[in-house]
PDB file of C-alpha atoms in Angstrom:
ATOM      1  CA  MET A   1       0.000   0.000   0.000  1.00 74.00           C
ATOM      2  CA  ASP A   2       1.095   3.587  -0.662  1.00 79.00           C
ATOM      3  CA  PRO A   3       2.951   4.886   2.470  1.00 78.00           C
ATOM      4  CA  ASN A   4       1.055   8.201   2.409  1.00 84.00           C
ATOM      5  CA  ILE A   5      -2.306   6.413   2.419  1.00 88.00           C
ATOM      6  CA  LEU A   6      -1.070   4.210   5.279  1.00 88.00           C
ATOM      7  CA  VAL A   7      -0.109   7.278   7.356  1.00 90.00           C
ATOM      8  CA  LEU A   8      -3.461   8.940   6.579  1.00 92.00           C
ATOM      9  CA  LEU A   9      -5.291   5.761   7.567  1.00 93.00           C
ATOM     10  CA  ALA A  10      -3.292   5.557  10.824  1.00 93.00           C
ATOM     11  CA  LEU A  11      -4.062   9.215  11.575  1.00 94.00           C
ATOM     12  CA  VAL A  12      -7.823   8.793  11.038  1.00 96.00           C
ATOM     13  CA  THR A  13      -7.890   5.548  13.075  1.00 96.00           C
ATOM     14  CA  SER A  14      -5.869   7.186  15.878  1.00 96.00           C
ATOM     15  CA  ILE A  15      -8.238  10.153  16.139  1.00 96.00           C
ATOM     16  CA  ALA A  16     -11.231   7.787  16.128  1.00 97.00           C
ATOM     17  CA  SER A  17      -9.573   5.681  18.864  1.00 96.00           C
ATOM     18  CA  ILE A  18      -9.025   8.716  21.104  1.00 96.00           C
ATOM     19  CA  VAL A  19     -12.642   9.876  20.645  1.00 97.00           C
ATOM     20  CA  VAL A  20     -14.021   6.389  21.353  1.00 96.00           C
ATOM     21  CA  ALA A  21     -11.754   5.995  24.436  1.00 96.00           C
ATOM     22  CA  LEU A  22     -13.104   9.304  25.767  1.00 95.00           C
ATOM     23  CA  LEU A  23     -16.656   8.082  25.205  1.00 95.00           C
ATOM     24  CA  VAL A  24     -15.950   4.757  26.992  1.00 95.00           C
ATOM     25  CA  VAL A  25     -14.953   6.574  30.194  1.00 93.00           C
ATOM     26  CA  SER A  26     -17.597   9.321  30.006  1.00 91.00           C
ATOM     27  CA  VAL A  27     -20.855   7.859  28.595  1.00 91.00           C
ATOM     28  CA  ARG A  28     -23.358   7.478  31.457  1.00 88.00           C
ATOM     29  CA  ASP A  29     -24.978   4.226  30.284  1.00 89.00           C
ATOM     30  CA  LEU A  30     -22.606   1.335  31.071  1.00 89.00           C
ATOM     31  CA  VAL A  31     -24.062  -0.877  28.317  1.00 90.00           C
ATOM     32  CA  TYR A  32     -23.201   1.785  25.731  1.00 92.00           C
ATOM     33  CA  ALA A  33     -19.788   2.283  27.347  1.00 92.00           C
ATOM     34  CA  SER A  34     -18.990  -1.424  27.099  1.00 92.00           C
ATOM     35  CA  SER A  35     -20.258  -1.529  23.499  1.00 93.00           C
ATOM     36  CA  LEU A  36     -17.908   1.368  22.734  1.00 95.00           C
ATOM     37  CA  LEU A  37     -15.087  -0.675  24.298  1.00 95.00           C
ATOM     38  CA  ALA A  38     -15.732  -3.272  21.566  1.00 95.00           C
ATOM     39  CA  VAL A  39     -15.404  -0.472  18.986  1.00 96.00           C
ATOM     40  CA  LEU A  40     -12.133   0.620  20.654  1.00 96.00           C
ATOM     41  CA  GLY A  41     -10.882  -2.977  20.447  1.00 95.00           C
ATOM     42  CA  GLY A  42     -11.700  -2.993  16.729  1.00 96.00           C
ATOM     43  CA  LEU A  43      -9.843   0.285  16.205  1.00 96.00           C
ATOM     44  CA  THR A  44      -6.831  -1.057  18.154  1.00 96.00           C
ATOM     45  CA  ALA A  45      -6.883  -4.108  15.882  1.00 96.00           C
ATOM     46  CA  ALA A  46      -6.972  -1.780  12.867  1.00 96.00           C
ATOM     47  CA  LEU A  47      -3.928   0.157  14.149  1.00 95.00           C
ATOM     48  CA  THR A  48      -2.180  -3.162  14.827  1.00 95.00           C
ATOM     49  CA  ALA A  49      -2.874  -4.295  11.268  1.00 94.00           C
ATOM     50  CA  ILE A  50      -1.637  -0.959   9.866  1.00 93.00           C
ATOM     51  CA  ILE A  51       1.796  -1.530  11.464  1.00 91.00           C
ATOM     52  CA  GLY A  52       1.915  -5.039   9.969  1.00 90.00           C
ATOM     53  CA  TYR A  53       0.805  -7.337  12.801  1.00 92.00           C
ATOM     54  CA  TYR A  54      -2.114  -9.010  10.981  1.00 92.00           C
ATOM     55  CA  LEU A  55      -2.055 -12.113  13.207  1.00 92.00           C
ATOM     56  CA  VAL A  56      -2.306 -10.002  16.390  1.00 94.00           C
ATOM     57  CA  ALA A  57      -5.129  -7.964  14.824  1.00 95.00           C
ATOM     58  CA  ALA A  58      -7.086 -11.137  14.077  1.00 94.00           C
ATOM     59  CA  PHE A  59      -6.413 -12.424  17.608  1.00 91.00           C
ATOM     60  CA  ILE A  60      -7.618  -9.151  19.172  1.00 94.00           C
ATOM     61  CA  ILE A  61     -10.845  -9.266  17.161  1.00 95.00           C
ATOM     62  CA  ILE A  62     -11.541 -12.962  17.815  1.00 93.00           C
ATOM     63  CA  VAL A  63     -10.415 -13.399  21.446  1.00 91.00           C
ATOM     64  CA  TYR A  64     -10.512  -9.911  22.987  1.00 92.00           C
ATOM     65  CA  VAL A  65     -13.524  -8.320  21.260  1.00 93.00           C
ATOM     66  CA  GLY A  66     -15.314 -11.555  20.421  1.00 91.00           C
ATOM     67  CA  ALA A  67     -14.978 -13.201  23.838  1.00 87.00           C
ATOM     68  CA  ALA A  68     -13.787 -10.848  26.607  1.00 88.00           C
ATOM     69  CA  VAL A  69     -15.630  -7.650  25.642  1.00 90.00           C
ATOM     70  CA  MET A  70     -18.764  -9.571  24.651  1.00 90.00           C
ATOM     71  CA  PHE A  71     -18.666 -11.188  28.115  1.00 88.00           C
ATOM     72  CA  ILE A  72     -18.508  -7.703  29.693  1.00 89.00           C
ATOM     73  CA  ILE A  73     -21.420  -6.440  27.539  1.00 90.00           C
ATOM     74  CA  ILE A  74     -23.630  -9.430  28.371  1.00 88.00           C
ATOM     75  CA  SER A  75     -22.778  -9.270  32.099  1.00 86.00           C
ATOM     76  CA  ILE A  76     -23.547  -5.528  32.298  1.00 87.00           C
ATOM     77  CA  SER A  77     -26.805  -6.021  30.386  1.00 87.00           C
ATOM     78  CA  MET A  78     -27.809  -8.636  32.981  1.00 83.00           C
ATOM     79  CA  LEU A  79     -26.733  -6.500  35.975  1.00 78.00           C
ATOM     80  CA  GLY A  80     -28.160  -3.163  34.838  1.00 73.00           C
ATOM     81  CA  GLY A  81     -26.617   0.141  35.853  1.00 62.00           C
ATOM     82  CA  GLY A  82     -25.928  -0.876  39.431  1.00 57.00           C
ATOM     83  CA  GLY A  83     -27.196   2.312  41.005  1.00 62.00           C
ATOM     84  CA  LEU A  84     -26.123   5.933  40.861  1.00 67.00           C
ATOM     85  CA  GLU A  85     -22.561   6.536  39.682  1.00 76.00           C
ATOM     86  CA  THR A  86     -20.451   9.052  41.604  1.00 78.00           C
ATOM     87  CA  TRP A  87     -17.753  11.071  39.841  1.00 83.00           C
ATOM     88  CA  ASN A  88     -14.735  13.030  41.006  1.00 85.00           C
ATOM     89  CA  ARG A  89     -13.730  14.637  37.713  1.00 87.00           C
ATOM     90  CA  GLY A  90     -11.165  17.052  39.185  1.00 90.00           C
ATOM     91  CA  ARG A  91      -9.136  14.233  40.687  1.00 91.00           C
ATOM     92  CA  GLY A  92      -9.403  12.296  37.406  1.00 91.00           C
ATOM     93  CA  ILE A  93      -8.185  15.204  35.276  1.00 94.00           C
ATOM     94  CA  ILE A  94      -5.175  15.785  37.559  1.00 95.00           C
ATOM     95  CA  ALA A  95      -4.275  12.059  37.469  1.00 94.00           C
ATOM     96  CA  ALA A  96      -4.671  11.953  33.672  1.00 94.00           C
ATOM     97  CA  LEU A  97      -2.452  15.018  33.180  1.00 95.00           C
ATOM     98  CA  ILE A  98       0.235  13.623  35.496  1.00 96.00           C
ATOM     99  CA  SER A  99       0.206  10.256  33.710  1.00 94.00           C
ATOM    100  CA  LEU A 100       0.271  11.990  30.302  1.00 94.00           C
ATOM    101  CA  ILE A 101       3.353  14.019  31.281  1.00 95.00           C
ATOM    102  CA  ILE A 102       5.160  11.026  32.840  1.00 94.00           C
ATOM    103  CA  LEU A 103       4.427   8.744  29.869  1.00 92.00           C
ATOM    104  CA  ALA A 104       5.422  11.418  27.334  1.00 91.00           C
ATOM    105  CA  LEU A 105       8.704  12.042  29.171  1.00 92.00           C
ATOM    106  CA  ALA A 106       9.421   8.314  29.550  1.00 89.00           C
ATOM    107  CA  PHE A 107       8.719   7.391  25.945  1.00 85.00           C
ATOM    108  CA  SER A 108      10.532  10.419  24.502  1.00 83.00           C
ATOM    109  CA  ARG A 109      13.737   8.879  25.948  1.00 81.00           C
ATOM    110  CA  ILE A 110      13.299   5.635  23.968  1.00 79.00           C
ATOM    111  CA  ASN A 111      14.630   5.541  20.428  1.00 76.00           C
ATOM    112  CA  ILE A 112      12.016   4.135  18.039  1.00 73.00           C
ATOM    113  CA  THR A 113      13.698   5.391  14.866  1.00 70.00           C
ATOM    114  CA  GLN A 114      15.589   2.096  14.441  1.00 70.00           C
ATOM    115  CA  TYR A 115      12.481   0.041  13.595  1.00 73.00           C
ATOM    116  CA  ALA A 116      10.782   0.073  10.194  1.00 75.00           C
ATOM    117  CA  PHE A 117       6.988  -0.118  10.108  1.00 77.00           C
ATOM    118  CA  PRO A 118       4.943  -1.849   8.774  1.00 84.00           C
ATOM    119  CA  VAL A 119       6.748  -5.013   9.851  1.00 84.00           C
ATOM    120  CA  SER A 120       6.599  -8.342   8.067  1.00 85.00           C
ATOM    121  CA  VAL A 121       5.481 -11.254  10.245  1.00 87.00           C
ATOM    122  CA  ASP A 122       5.656 -14.843   9.012  1.00 88.00           C
ATOM    123  CA  SER A 123       2.825 -16.693  10.775  1.00 87.00           C
ATOM    124  CA  SER A 124       4.480 -20.087  10.240  1.00 91.00           C
ATOM    125  CA  ILE A 125       7.562 -18.942  12.238  1.00 91.00           C
ATOM    126  CA  VAL A 126       5.298 -17.680  15.054  1.00 88.00           C
ATOM    127  CA  ALA A 127       3.280 -20.911  15.128  1.00 89.00           C
ATOM    128  CA  ASN A 128       6.447 -23.028  15.025  1.00 90.00           C
ATOM    129  CA  SER A 129       8.056 -21.060  17.883  1.00 89.00           C
ATOM    130  CA  LEU A 130       4.901 -21.258  20.003  1.00 87.00           C
ATOM    131  CA  LEU A 131       4.604 -25.010  19.546  1.00 89.00           C
ATOM    132  CA  THR A 132       8.295 -25.860  20.017  1.00 91.00           C
ATOM    133  CA  HIS A 133      10.435 -23.307  21.851  1.00 89.00           C
ATOM    134  CA  TYR A 134       7.580 -21.724  23.867  1.00 87.00           C
ATOM    135  CA  ALA A 135       5.445 -24.887  24.265  1.00 89.00           C
ATOM    136  CA  PRO A 136       5.753 -25.021  28.102  1.00 89.00           C
ATOM    137  CA  LEU A 137       4.589 -21.406  28.299  1.00 87.00           C
ATOM    138  CA  LEU A 138       1.605 -22.209  26.068  1.00 87.00           C
ATOM    139  CA  ALA A 139       0.726 -25.226  28.244  1.00 90.00           C
ATOM    140  CA  VAL A 140       0.878 -23.131  31.442  1.00 88.00           C
ATOM    141  CA  LEU A 141      -1.283 -20.482  29.758  1.00 88.00           C
ATOM    142  CA  LEU A 142      -3.925 -23.007  28.701  1.00 89.00           C
ATOM    143  CA  VAL A 143      -4.073 -24.531  32.204  1.00 89.00           C
ATOM    144  CA  ALA A 144      -4.254 -21.039  33.758  1.00 85.00           C
ATOM    145  CA  LEU A 145      -7.130 -20.042  31.454  1.00 85.00           C
ATOM    146  CA  ALA A 146      -9.036 -23.266  32.209  1.00 88.00           C
ATOM    147  CA  VAL A 147      -8.580 -22.719  35.963  1.00 86.00           C
ATOM    148  CA  THR A 148      -9.629 -19.068  35.544  1.00 84.00           C
ATOM    149  CA  VAL A 149     -12.908 -20.021  33.876  1.00 81.00           C
ATOM    150  CA  LEU A 150     -13.655 -22.661  36.545  1.00 86.00           C
ATOM    151  CA  GLU A 151     -12.812 -20.187  39.311  1.00 82.00           C
ATOM    152  CA  ALA A 152     -15.053 -17.549  37.743  1.00 79.00           C
ATOM    153  CA  LEU A 153     -17.931 -20.020  37.537  1.00 80.00           C
ATOM    154  CA  ALA A 154     -17.410 -20.985  41.193  1.00 82.00           C
ATOM    155  CA  VAL A 155     -17.305 -17.342  42.353  1.00 77.00           C
ATOM    156  CA  ALA A 156     -20.387 -16.399  40.322  1.00 72.00           C
ATOM    157  CA  ARG A 157     -22.414 -19.383  41.544  1.00 75.00           C
ATOM    158  CA  ARG A 158     -21.446 -18.932  45.199  1.00 68.00           C
ATOM    159  CA  GLY A 159     -22.774 -15.369  45.224  1.00 56.00           C
TER     160      GLY A 159
ATOM    161  CA  MET B   1       7.981   4.983   8.218  1.00 66.00           C
ATOM    162  CA  LEU B   2       8.919   6.969  11.254  1.00 75.00           C
ATOM    163  CA  LEU B   3       5.727   9.052  11.204  1.00 84.00           C
ATOM    164  CA  LEU B   4       3.618   5.897  11.617  1.00 87.00           C
ATOM    165  CA  SER B   5       5.460   4.994  14.846  1.00 88.00           C
ATOM    166  CA  TYR B   6       5.050   8.483  16.271  1.00 89.00           C
ATOM    167  CA  ILE B   7       1.321   8.587  15.448  1.00 91.00           C
ATOM    168  CA  ILE B   8       0.711   5.282  17.203  1.00 92.00           C
ATOM    169  CA  VAL B   9       2.910   6.033  20.245  1.00 92.00           C
ATOM    170  CA  THR B  10       1.180   9.408  20.722  1.00 93.00           C
ATOM    171  CA  THR B  11      -2.252   7.801  20.372  1.00 95.00           C
ATOM    172  CA  ALA B  12      -1.352   5.071  22.873  1.00 95.00           C
ATOM    173  CA  ILE B  13      -0.093   7.602  25.438  1.00 95.00           C
ATOM    174  CA  VAL B  14      -3.268   9.717  25.105  1.00 96.00           C
ATOM    175  CA  ILE B  15      -5.496   6.619  25.364  1.00 96.00           C
ATOM    176  CA  ALA B  16      -3.602   5.469  28.493  1.00 96.00           C
ATOM    177  CA  SER B  17      -4.169   8.893  30.100  1.00 96.00           C
ATOM    178  CA  ILE B  18      -7.882   8.730  29.240  1.00 96.00           C
ATOM    179  CA  GLY B  19      -7.995   5.319  30.915  1.00 96.00           C
ATOM    180  CA  VAL B  20      -6.308   6.727  34.031  1.00 96.00           C
ATOM    181  CA  TYR B  21      -8.904   9.534  34.065  1.00 95.00           C
ATOM    182  CA  GLY B  22     -11.777   7.015  34.024  1.00 94.00           C
ATOM    183  CA  LEU B  23     -10.097   4.816  36.634  1.00 93.00           C
ATOM    184  CA  VAL B  24      -9.524   7.642  39.110  1.00 93.00           C
ATOM    185  CA  SER B  25     -12.651   9.750  38.582  1.00 93.00           C
ATOM    186  CA  SER B  26     -15.350   7.065  38.788  1.00 90.00           C
ATOM    187  CA  ARG B  27     -16.320   4.993  41.832  1.00 87.00           C
ATOM    188  CA  ASN B  28     -18.252   2.435  39.783  1.00 88.00           C
ATOM    189  CA  LEU B  29     -16.444  -0.928  39.616  1.00 89.00           C
ATOM    190  CA  ILE B  30     -17.581  -1.681  36.053  1.00 91.00           C
ATOM    191  CA  ARG B  31     -16.454   1.770  34.863  1.00 92.00           C
ATOM    192  CA  GLN B  32     -13.095   1.105  36.516  1.00 93.00           C
ATOM    193  CA  LEU B  33     -12.858  -2.271  34.732  1.00 93.00           C
ATOM    194  CA  LEU B  34     -13.694  -0.580  31.404  1.00 94.00           C
ATOM    195  CA  SER B  35     -10.985   2.044  32.097  1.00 95.00           C
ATOM    196  CA  ILE B  36      -8.425  -0.700  32.778  1.00 95.00           C
ATOM    197  CA  GLU B  37      -9.392  -2.268  29.451  1.00 95.00           C
ATOM    198  CA  VAL B  38      -8.848   1.110  27.745  1.00 96.00           C
ATOM    199  CA  ILE B  39      -5.342   1.191  29.283  1.00 96.00           C
ATOM    200  CA  PHE B  40      -4.771  -2.380  28.043  1.00 95.00           C
ATOM    201  CA  ASN B  41      -5.521  -1.263  24.477  1.00 94.00           C
ATOM    202  CA  SER B  42      -2.788   1.383  24.726  1.00 95.00           C
ATOM    203  CA  VAL B  43      -0.344  -1.096  26.330  1.00 95.00           C
ATOM    204  CA  ILE B  44      -0.688  -3.552  23.448  1.00 95.00           C
ATOM    205  CA  LEU B  45       0.006  -0.784  20.906  1.00 94.00           C
ATOM    206  CA  LEU B  46       3.080   0.455  22.814  1.00 92.00           C
ATOM    207  CA  MET B  47       4.370  -3.095  23.241  1.00 92.00           C
ATOM    208  CA  LEU B  48       4.094  -3.824  19.516  1.00 92.00           C
ATOM    209  CA  ILE B  49       5.893  -0.588  18.627  1.00 90.00           C
ATOM    210  CA  PHE B  50       8.750  -1.009  21.106  1.00 88.00           C
ATOM    211  CA  ILE B  51       9.416  -4.691  20.298  1.00 87.00           C
ATOM    212  CA  GLY B  52       9.365  -3.776  16.604  1.00 83.00           C
ATOM    213  CA  GLY B  53      12.934  -5.060  16.245  1.00 83.00           C
ATOM    214  CA  ASN B  54      11.710  -8.643  16.662  1.00 87.00           C
ATOM    215  CA  PRO B  55       8.170  -8.815  15.214  1.00 90.00           C
ATOM    216  CA  HIS B  56       7.815 -12.577  15.752  1.00 91.00           C
ATOM    217  CA  LEU B  57       8.551 -12.242  19.468  1.00 91.00           C
ATOM    218  CA  ALA B  58       6.186  -9.234  19.654  1.00 91.00           C
ATOM    219  CA  THR B  59       3.427 -11.298  18.014  1.00 92.00           C
ATOM    220  CA  MET B  60       3.886 -14.148  20.499  1.00 92.00           C
ATOM    221  CA  ILE B  61       3.887 -11.810  23.498  1.00 91.00           C
ATOM    222  CA  ALA B  62       0.772 -10.041  22.170  1.00 93.00           C
ATOM    223  CA  ILE B  63      -1.086 -13.346  21.718  1.00 91.00           C
ATOM    224  CA  ILE B  64      -0.225 -14.406  25.294  1.00 90.00           C
ATOM    225  CA  LEU B  65      -1.113 -10.930  26.611  1.00 92.00           C
ATOM    226  CA  VAL B  66      -4.558 -10.961  24.968  1.00 92.00           C
ATOM    227  CA  SER B  67      -5.250 -14.471  26.339  1.00 90.00           C
ATOM    228  CA  VAL B  68      -4.280 -13.443  29.883  1.00 90.00           C
ATOM    229  CA  VAL B  69      -6.453 -10.307  29.690  1.00 92.00           C
ATOM    230  CA  ALA B  70      -9.414 -12.399  28.517  1.00 89.00           C
ATOM    231  CA  GLY B  71      -8.999 -14.553  31.650  1.00 88.00           C
ATOM    232  CA  GLU B  72      -8.603 -11.480  33.852  1.00 89.00           C
ATOM    233  CA  VAL B  73     -11.864 -10.002  32.527  1.00 90.00           C
ATOM    234  CA  VAL B  74     -13.760 -13.204  33.365  1.00 87.00           C
ATOM    235  CA  ILE B  75     -12.411 -13.285  36.947  1.00 86.00           C
ATOM    236  CA  VAL B  76     -13.048  -9.576  37.625  1.00 89.00           C
ATOM    237  CA  MET B  77     -16.604  -9.726  36.249  1.00 87.00           C
ATOM    238  CA  ALA B  78     -17.307 -12.792  38.423  1.00 85.00           C
ATOM    239  CA  LEU B  79     -16.003 -10.931  41.491  1.00 86.00           C
ATOM    240  CA  ILE B  80     -18.122  -7.856  40.635  1.00 87.00           C
ATOM    241  CA  LEU B  81     -21.189 -10.097  40.173  1.00 84.00           C
ATOM    242  CA  SER B  82     -20.502 -11.758  43.523  1.00 83.00           C
ATOM    243  CA  MET B  83     -20.095  -8.383  45.254  1.00 84.00           C
ATOM    244  CA  TYR B  84     -23.280  -7.036  43.639  1.00 85.00           C
ATOM    245  CA  ARG B  85     -25.244  -9.985  45.040  1.00 82.00           C
ATOM    246  CA  SER B  86     -24.008  -9.345  48.581  1.00 83.00           C
ATOM    247  CA  VAL B  87     -23.974  -5.510  48.851  1.00 83.00           C
ATOM    248  CA  LYS B  88     -26.503  -4.632  46.047  1.00 80.00           C
ATOM    249  CA  THR B  89     -24.333  -1.891  44.574  1.00 80.00           C
ATOM    250  CA  LEU B  90     -21.567  -1.559  42.004  1.00 82.00           C
ATOM    251  CA  LEU B  91     -19.910   1.371  43.767  1.00 82.00           C
ATOM    252  CA  SER B  92     -16.501   0.705  45.297  1.00 78.00           C
ATOM    253  CA  ASP B  93     -17.267   2.712  48.481  1.00 74.00           C
ATOM    254  CA  PRO B  94     -18.694  -0.253  50.501  1.00 69.00           C
ATOM    255  CA  LEU B  95     -15.459  -2.177  49.883  1.00 69.00           C
ATOM    256  CA  GLU B  96     -13.568   0.371  51.977  1.00 68.00           C
ATOM    257  CA  GLU B  97     -15.674  -0.442  55.048  1.00 67.00           C
ATOM    258  CA  PRO B  98     -14.285  -3.163  57.349  1.00 63.00           C
ATOM    259  CA  GLY B  99     -16.072  -6.506  57.327  1.00 59.00           C
ATOM    260  CA  VAL B 100     -17.284  -6.401  53.682  1.00 53.00           C
TER     261      VAL B 100
END
């Protein structure tokens, strides 16, 4: 793809991501807020695909948006609003500004000019590494996820 | 494409700050969970940019990260559901009282 179009696409997606993130934390209805989180996940996947990580983008859409965020949306729809929400916007703005300054200062120190984007990822190398070199890690992850789901079911049923 | 990296790093930093705003300003547990998820979205973008030197390793870490976050969401929602059944509110204020 033409590099200028790629940059323009990244710019539009970035602006949309910031607007949607603002809506997630400020919309009063929690069902709408969680639905907007799914949109934010989609936009993150789009940004990920723009920099060349197509496999990660697919994984974000399938596992994160398709399973985790859908679980949040369904749970909130079942719970309802949960009563009146209290806000302390002044404290939030101060914390956001402090974190913005700290993150900007921290990441301005790191040199990112050495990497060329979009990257080229060979999915067969990733799959081979995961199933051979990182196989114990994958096994631990699968067991941890299975235990997590069982634990969640136990906590939810106990009440 | 240096500009691409800068656009995404700037976006990720702004999104992380927005997540911190939601996390600190609201007392609703679900809003706080949603804010943490907003921060996660920025973390995954920053991680992919800064491990750009080894894209295969970055892909593997991202896949594991997304899987762990999916598990974390399930556990936190179960805990919120359990708390809602016992104290009938989603606000985090009752959690600060002893004996809850």
